[in-house]
């Protein structure tokens, strides 16, 4: 099973600033990597798939990059609604596995 | 609107059985796989298993194989997750999620979640 490791566990950023979240796979997952956002009391929401393709309706301030084992989610200018927990997920190898999450909090 | 609507919260005792549901609407239910994902209190997401509603083919994560059963009733566009004997460790939020595309374990539509509490 592929292990996904996210860093940092918690990231404190001020509104309007850029946030950079990292995700590392224990072996190559090619570009088969997705990012999800989860707000308290809500279901996860798909943000990015294919490592860099935004899902329908996702604002352009969210961008994904990387391939192989190293991936990054960047939020260019944080809005108040962006403070949440973010999960990466590989779907290259069965079963798809999630990272443990990065909590993005207001600084 | 494409959506998945799950059944309400449940409180059960250890050893009891349970079935929770996930009703799809706004799309062709048989055209998209449905997965179930567990989230234990304060923890991350764990994929449990999935079903292809068109033929009821299922597969499960090794961590959940034999402990849960996934099924579907296409006549009412509903998928199910069931337990025959609950444990306290089954206490969690359970989400159903639609696969973005067959063969891809990417989930584009999620249900609102069903909280299951197992306590004596």
PDB file of N, CA, C and O in Angstrom, chain A residues 1 32 34 36 38 41-46 48-50 87 89-91 94-100, chain B residues 37 39 43-47 50 59-63 95 100 103-108 110-113:
ATOM      1  N   UNK A   1       0.840  -1.191   0.000  1.00  0.00           N
ATOM      2  CA  UNK A   1       0.000   0.000   0.000  1.00  0.00           C
ATOM      3  C   UNK A   1       0.880   1.248   0.000  1.00  0.00           C
ATOM      4  O   UNK A   1       1.856   1.320   0.743  1.00  0.00           O
ATOM      5  N   UNK A  32      -1.293  10.694 -10.816  1.00  0.00           N
ATOM      6  CA  UNK A  32      -2.586  10.252 -10.301  1.00  0.00           C
ATOM      7  C   UNK A  32      -2.756  10.674  -8.851  1.00  0.00           C
ATOM      8  O   UNK A  32      -2.786   9.848  -7.922  1.00  0.00           O
ATOM      9  N   UNK A  34      -4.895  13.508  -6.253  1.00  0.00           N
ATOM     10  CA  UNK A  34      -6.014  14.436  -6.078  1.00  0.00           C
ATOM     11  C   UNK A  34      -5.864  15.164  -4.748  1.00  0.00           C
ATOM     12  O   UNK A  34      -5.211  14.678  -3.822  1.00  0.00           O
ATOM     13  N   UNK A  36      -8.285  17.304  -1.808  1.00  0.00           N
ATOM     14  CA  UNK A  36      -9.621  17.568  -1.302  1.00  0.00           C
ATOM     15  C   UNK A  36      -9.533  18.596  -0.181  1.00  0.00           C
ATOM     16  O   UNK A  36      -8.556  18.645   0.551  1.00  0.00           O
ATOM     17  N   UNK A  38     -11.680  19.890   3.248  1.00  0.00           N
ATOM     18  CA  UNK A  38     -12.759  19.556   4.164  1.00  0.00           C
ATOM     19  C   UNK A  38     -12.877  20.627   5.237  1.00  0.00           C
ATOM     20  O   UNK A  38     -11.927  20.872   5.994  1.00  0.00           O
ATOM     21  N   UNK A  41     -17.443  19.895   9.948  1.00  0.00           N
ATOM     22  CA  UNK A  41     -18.836  19.497   9.820  1.00  0.00           C
ATOM     23  C   UNK A  41     -19.312  19.276   8.400  1.00  0.00           C
ATOM     24  O   UNK A  41     -20.508  19.090   8.182  1.00  0.00           O
ATOM     25  N   UNK A  42     -18.393  19.304   7.443  1.00  0.00           N
ATOM     26  CA  UNK A  42     -18.768  19.109   6.048  1.00  0.00           C
ATOM     27  C   UNK A  42     -18.053  17.915   5.437  1.00  0.00           C
ATOM     28  O   UNK A  42     -17.030  17.457   5.946  1.00  0.00           O
ATOM     29  N   UNK A  43     -18.584  17.455   4.332  1.00  0.00           N
ATOM     30  CA  UNK A  43     -17.931  16.403   3.567  1.00  0.00           C
ATOM     31  C   UNK A  43     -16.734  16.981   2.811  1.00  0.00           C
ATOM     32  O   UNK A  43     -16.671  18.193   2.545  1.00  0.00           O
ATOM     33  N   UNK A  44     -15.788  16.142   2.450  1.00  0.00           N
ATOM     34  CA  UNK A  44     -14.684  16.621   1.609  1.00  0.00           C
ATOM     35  C   UNK A  44     -15.206  17.114   0.266  1.00  0.00           C
ATOM     36  O   UNK A  44     -16.277  16.715  -0.197  1.00  0.00           O
ATOM     37  N   UNK A  45     -14.429  17.984  -0.359  1.00  0.00           N
ATOM     38  CA  UNK A  45     -14.754  18.516  -1.684  1.00  0.00           C
ATOM     39  C   UNK A  45     -13.543  18.348  -2.586  1.00  0.00           C
ATOM     40  O   UNK A  45     -12.418  18.710  -2.184  1.00  0.00           O
ATOM     41  N   UNK A  46     -13.757  17.817  -3.763  1.00  0.00           N
ATOM     42  CA  UNK A  46     -12.659  17.632  -4.713  1.00  0.00           C
ATOM     43  C   UNK A  46     -12.197  18.985  -5.241  1.00  0.00           C
ATOM     44  O   UNK A  46     -12.992  19.771  -5.757  1.00  0.00           O
ATOM     45  N   UNK A  48      -8.648  19.250  -6.892  1.00  0.00           N
ATOM     46  CA  UNK A  48      -7.668  19.013  -7.957  1.00  0.00           C
ATOM     47  C   UNK A  48      -7.601  17.523  -8.230  1.00  0.00           C
ATOM     48  O   UNK A  48      -7.651  16.713  -7.296  1.00  0.00           O
ATOM     49  N   UNK A  49      -7.480  17.133  -9.496  1.00  0.00           N
ATOM     50  CA  UNK A  49      -7.180  15.758  -9.852  1.00  0.00           C
ATOM     51  C   UNK A  49      -6.138  15.777 -10.961  1.00  0.00           C
ATOM     52  O   UNK A  49      -5.856  16.835 -11.541  1.00  0.00           O
ATOM     53  N   UNK A  50      -5.553  14.621 -11.238  1.00  0.00           N
ATOM     54  CA  UNK A  50      -4.476  14.593 -12.216  1.00  0.00           C
ATOM     55  C   UNK A  50      -3.318  15.486 -11.828  1.00  0.00           C
ATOM     56  O   UNK A  50      -2.605  15.993 -12.697  1.00  0.00           O
ATOM     57  N   UNK A  87      -6.571  17.299   2.159  1.00  0.00           N
ATOM     58  CA  UNK A  87      -6.066  15.937   2.023  1.00  0.00           C
ATOM     59  C   UNK A  87      -5.586  15.699   0.595  1.00  0.00           C
ATOM     60  O   UNK A  87      -6.263  16.096  -0.364  1.00  0.00           O
ATOM     61  N   UNK A  89      -4.603  12.535  -2.075  1.00  0.00           N
ATOM     62  CA  UNK A  89      -4.984  11.131  -2.281  1.00  0.00           C
ATOM     63  C   UNK A  89      -4.345  10.628  -3.569  1.00  0.00           C
ATOM     64  O   UNK A  89      -4.467  11.271  -4.621  1.00  0.00           O
ATOM     65  N   UNK A  90      -3.689   9.483  -3.479  1.00  0.00           N
ATOM     66  CA  UNK A  90      -3.169   8.872  -4.701  1.00  0.00           C
ATOM     67  C   UNK A  90      -4.185   7.861  -5.208  1.00  0.00           C
ATOM     68  O   UNK A  90      -4.831   7.161  -4.420  1.00  0.00           O
ATOM     69  N   UNK A  91      -4.314   7.782  -6.501  1.00  0.00           N
ATOM     70  CA  UNK A  91      -5.213   6.788  -7.092  1.00  0.00           C
ATOM     71  C   UNK A  91      -4.510   6.026  -8.221  1.00  0.00           C
ATOM     72  O   UNK A  91      -5.151   5.489  -9.116  1.00  0.00           O
ATOM     73  N   UNK A  94      -4.139   0.572  -6.432  1.00  0.00           N
ATOM     74  CA  UNK A  94      -5.272   0.195  -5.600  1.00  0.00           C
ATOM     75  C   UNK A  94      -4.771  -0.298  -4.255  1.00  0.00           C
ATOM     76  O   UNK A  94      -3.784  -1.034  -4.195  1.00  0.00           O
ATOM     77  N   UNK A  95      -5.416   0.021  -3.114  1.00  0.00           N
ATOM     78  CA  UNK A  95      -6.529   0.958  -3.013  1.00  0.00           C
ATOM     79  C   UNK A  95      -6.024   2.393  -2.946  1.00  0.00           C
ATOM     80  O   UNK A  95      -4.917   2.635  -2.464  1.00  0.00           O
ATOM     81  N   UNK A  96      -6.777   3.297  -3.428  1.00  0.00           N
ATOM     82  CA  UNK A  96      -6.384   4.696  -3.310  1.00  0.00           C
ATOM     83  C   UNK A  96      -6.199   5.057  -1.851  1.00  0.00           C
ATOM     84  O   UNK A  96      -7.015   4.668  -1.011  1.00  0.00           O
ATOM     85  N   UNK A  97      -5.128   5.761  -1.541  1.00  0.00           N
ATOM     86  CA  UNK A  97      -4.835   6.089  -0.156  1.00  0.00           C
ATOM     87  C   UNK A  97      -4.719   7.595   0.027  1.00  0.00           C
ATOM     88  O   UNK A  97      -4.212   8.309  -0.837  1.00  0.00           O
ATOM     89  N   UNK A  98      -5.167   8.043   1.199  1.00  0.00           N
ATOM     90  CA  UNK A  98      -5.160   9.460   1.544  1.00  0.00           C
ATOM     91  C   UNK A  98      -3.984   9.790   2.456  1.00  0.00           C
ATOM     92  O   UNK A  98      -3.539   8.942   3.237  1.00  0.00           O
ATOM     93  N   UNK A  99      -3.542  11.031   2.370  1.00  0.00           N
ATOM     94  CA  UNK A  99      -2.630  11.537   3.372  1.00  0.00           C
ATOM     95  C   UNK A  99      -3.385  11.821   4.659  1.00  0.00           C
ATOM     96  O   UNK A  99      -4.621  11.725   4.706  1.00  0.00           O
ATOM     97  N   UNK A 100      -2.650  12.175   5.704  1.00  0.00           N
ATOM     98  CA  UNK A 100      -3.264  12.384   7.015  1.00  0.00           C
ATOM     99  C   UNK A 100      -3.867  13.772   7.161  1.00  0.00           C
ATOM    100  O   UNK A 100      -4.542  14.060   8.152  1.00  0.00           O
TER     101      UNK A 100
ATOM    102  N   UNK B  37     -16.339   5.839   2.410  1.00  0.00           N
ATOM    103  CA  UNK B  37     -15.123   6.334   3.049  1.00  0.00           C
ATOM    104  C   UNK B  37     -15.402   6.551   4.528  1.00  0.00           C
ATOM    105  O   UNK B  37     -16.424   7.150   4.883  1.00  0.00           O
ATOM    106  N   UNK B  39     -14.349   8.086   8.288  1.00  0.00           N
ATOM    107  CA  UNK B  39     -13.576   9.106   8.994  1.00  0.00           C
ATOM    108  C   UNK B  39     -13.857   8.951  10.485  1.00  0.00           C
ATOM    109  O   UNK B  39     -14.922   9.334  10.970  1.00  0.00           O
ATOM    110  N   UNK B  43      -9.955  12.207  12.873  1.00  0.00           N
ATOM    111  CA  UNK B  43      -8.947  11.530  12.045  1.00  0.00           C
ATOM    112  C   UNK B  43      -9.157  11.805  10.563  1.00  0.00           C
ATOM    113  O   UNK B  43     -10.033  12.564  10.163  1.00  0.00           O
ATOM    114  N   UNK B  44      -8.329  11.137   9.752  1.00  0.00           N
ATOM    115  CA  UNK B  44      -8.363  11.338   8.315  1.00  0.00           C
ATOM    116  C   UNK B  44      -9.337  10.398   7.605  1.00  0.00           C
ATOM    117  O   UNK B  44     -10.177   9.745   8.227  1.00  0.00           O
ATOM    118  N   UNK B  45      -9.193  10.335   6.296  1.00  0.00           N
ATOM    119  CA  UNK B  45     -10.111   9.601   5.427  1.00  0.00           C
ATOM    120  C   UNK B  45      -9.547   8.230   5.068  1.00  0.00           C
ATOM    121  O   UNK B  45      -8.361   8.104   4.736  1.00  0.00           O
ATOM    122  N   UNK B  46     -10.414   7.228   5.110  1.00  0.00           N
ATOM    123  CA  UNK B  46     -10.012   5.862   4.770  1.00  0.00           C
ATOM    124  C   UNK B  46     -11.001   5.286   3.766  1.00  0.00           C
ATOM    125  O   UNK B  46     -12.201   5.206   4.051  1.00  0.00           O
ATOM    126  N   UNK B  47     -10.502   4.852   2.620  1.00  0.00           N
ATOM    127  CA  UNK B  47     -11.372   4.232   1.636  1.00  0.00           C
ATOM    128  C   UNK B  47     -11.726   2.822   2.076  1.00  0.00           C
ATOM    129  O   UNK B  47     -10.851   2.033   2.450  1.00  0.00           O
ATOM    130  N   UNK B  50     -15.974  -0.200  -2.781  1.00  0.00           N
ATOM    131  CA  UNK B  50     -16.792   0.454  -3.800  1.00  0.00           C
ATOM    132  C   UNK B  50     -17.692  -0.557  -4.478  1.00  0.00           C
ATOM    133  O   UNK B  50     -17.476  -1.773  -4.398  1.00  0.00           O
ATOM    134  N   UNK B  59     -15.536  -4.268  -4.617  1.00  0.00           N
ATOM    135  CA  UNK B  59     -14.257  -4.644  -4.040  1.00  0.00           C
ATOM    136  C   UNK B  59     -14.009  -3.789  -2.814  1.00  0.00           C
ATOM    137  O   UNK B  59     -14.554  -2.696  -2.665  1.00  0.00           O
ATOM    138  N   UNK B  60     -13.213  -4.352  -1.926  1.00  0.00           N
ATOM    139  CA  UNK B  60     -13.040  -3.780  -0.596  1.00  0.00           C
ATOM    140  C   UNK B  60     -11.562  -3.589  -0.277  1.00  0.00           C
ATOM    141  O   UNK B  60     -10.711  -4.369  -0.702  1.00  0.00           O
ATOM    142  N   UNK B  61     -11.301  -2.570   0.530  1.00  0.00           N
ATOM    143  CA  UNK B  61      -9.976  -2.444   1.108  1.00  0.00           C
ATOM    144  C   UNK B  61      -9.720  -3.653   2.004  1.00  0.00           C
ATOM    145  O   UNK B  61     -10.636  -4.113   2.706  1.00  0.00           O
ATOM    146  N   UNK B  62      -8.501  -4.180   2.014  1.00  0.00           N
ATOM    147  CA  UNK B  62      -8.202  -5.309   2.899  1.00  0.00           C
ATOM    148  C   UNK B  62      -8.540  -5.000   4.362  1.00  0.00           C
ATOM    149  O   UNK B  62      -8.892  -5.924   5.108  1.00  0.00           O
ATOM    150  N   UNK B  63      -8.472  -3.733   4.736  1.00  0.00           N
ATOM    151  CA  UNK B  63      -8.753  -3.348   6.118  1.00  0.00           C
ATOM    152  C   UNK B  63     -10.222  -3.531   6.487  1.00  0.00           C
ATOM    153  O   UNK B  63     -10.550  -3.609   7.674  1.00  0.00           O
ATOM    154  N   UNK B  95     -18.958   8.373   4.770  1.00  0.00           N
ATOM    155  CA  UNK B  95     -19.358   9.115   3.578  1.00  0.00           C
ATOM    156  C   UNK B  95     -19.477   8.175   2.390  1.00  0.00           C
ATOM    157  O   UNK B  95     -18.627   7.290   2.211  1.00  0.00           O
ATOM    158  N   UNK B 100     -15.410   9.940  -9.984  1.00  0.00           N
ATOM    159  CA  UNK B 100     -15.352  10.906 -11.088  1.00  0.00           C
ATOM    160  C   UNK B 100     -15.479  10.193 -12.426  1.00  0.00           C
ATOM    161  O   UNK B 100     -16.131  10.675 -13.340  1.00  0.00           O
ATOM    162  N   UNK B 103     -12.962   3.366 -13.116  1.00  0.00           N
ATOM    163  CA  UNK B 103     -11.558   2.948 -13.004  1.00  0.00           C
ATOM    164  C   UNK B 103     -10.708   3.954 -12.220  1.00  0.00           C
ATOM    165  O   UNK B 103      -9.616   3.633 -11.815  1.00  0.00           O
ATOM    166  N   UNK B 104     -11.210   5.166 -12.034  1.00  0.00           N
ATOM    167  CA  UNK B 104     -10.463   6.162 -11.286  1.00  0.00           C
ATOM    168  C   UNK B 104     -11.048   6.304  -9.888  1.00  0.00           C
ATOM    169  O   UNK B 104     -12.245   6.521  -9.732  1.00  0.00           O
ATOM    170  N   UNK B 105     -10.178   6.183  -8.887  1.00  0.00           N
ATOM    171  CA  UNK B 105     -10.627   6.333  -7.514  1.00  0.00           C
ATOM    172  C   UNK B 105     -10.477   7.787  -7.087  1.00  0.00           C
ATOM    173  O   UNK B 105      -9.791   8.098  -6.110  1.00  0.00           O
ATOM    174  N   UNK B 106     -11.145   8.653  -7.855  1.00  0.00           N
ATOM    175  CA  UNK B 106     -11.239  10.082  -7.548  1.00  0.00           C
ATOM    176  C   UNK B 106     -12.709  10.364  -7.332  1.00  0.00           C
ATOM    177  O   UNK B 106     -13.552   9.914  -8.122  1.00  0.00           O
ATOM    178  N   UNK B 107     -13.028  11.129  -6.293  1.00  0.00           N
ATOM    179  CA  UNK B 107     -14.410  11.265  -5.865  1.00  0.00           C
ATOM    180  C   UNK B 107     -14.890  12.696  -6.029  1.00  0.00           C
ATOM    181  O   UNK B 107     -14.429  13.596  -5.327  1.00  0.00           O
ATOM    182  N   UNK B 108     -15.829  12.896  -6.973  1.00  0.00           N
ATOM    183  CA  UNK B 108     -16.223  14.269  -7.294  1.00  0.00           C
ATOM    184  C   UNK B 108     -17.489  14.722  -6.577  1.00  0.00           C
ATOM    185  O   UNK B 108     -17.703  15.931  -6.426  1.00  0.00           O
ATOM    186  N   UNK B 110     -19.824  13.982  -3.025  1.00  0.00           N
ATOM    187  CA  UNK B 110     -19.845  13.304  -1.737  1.00  0.00           C
ATOM    188  C   UNK B 110     -21.214  13.472  -1.084  1.00  0.00           C
ATOM    189  O   UNK B 110     -21.848  14.523  -1.220  1.00  0.00           O
ATOM    190  N   UNK B 111     -21.640  12.446  -0.358  1.00  0.00           N
ATOM    191  CA  UNK B 111     -22.798  12.607   0.497  1.00  0.00           C
ATOM    192  C   UNK B 111     -22.438  13.453   1.712  1.00  0.00           C
ATOM    193  O   UNK B 111     -21.257  13.759   1.947  1.00  0.00           O
ATOM    194  N   UNK B 112     -23.456  13.808   2.481  1.00  0.00           N
ATOM    195  CA  UNK B 112     -23.232  14.696   3.620  1.00  0.00           C
ATOM    196  C   UNK B 112     -22.672  13.966   4.835  1.00  0.00           C
ATOM    197  O   UNK B 112     -22.267  14.601   5.809  1.00  0.00           O
ATOM    198  N   UNK B 113     -22.637  12.637   4.750  1.00  0.00           N
ATOM    199  CA  UNK B 113     -22.093  11.851   5.848  1.00  0.00           C
ATOM    200  C   UNK B 113     -23.175  11.297   6.762  1.00  0.00           C
ATOM    201  O   UNK B 113     -24.227  11.915   6.940  1.00  0.00           O
TER     202      UNK B 113
END
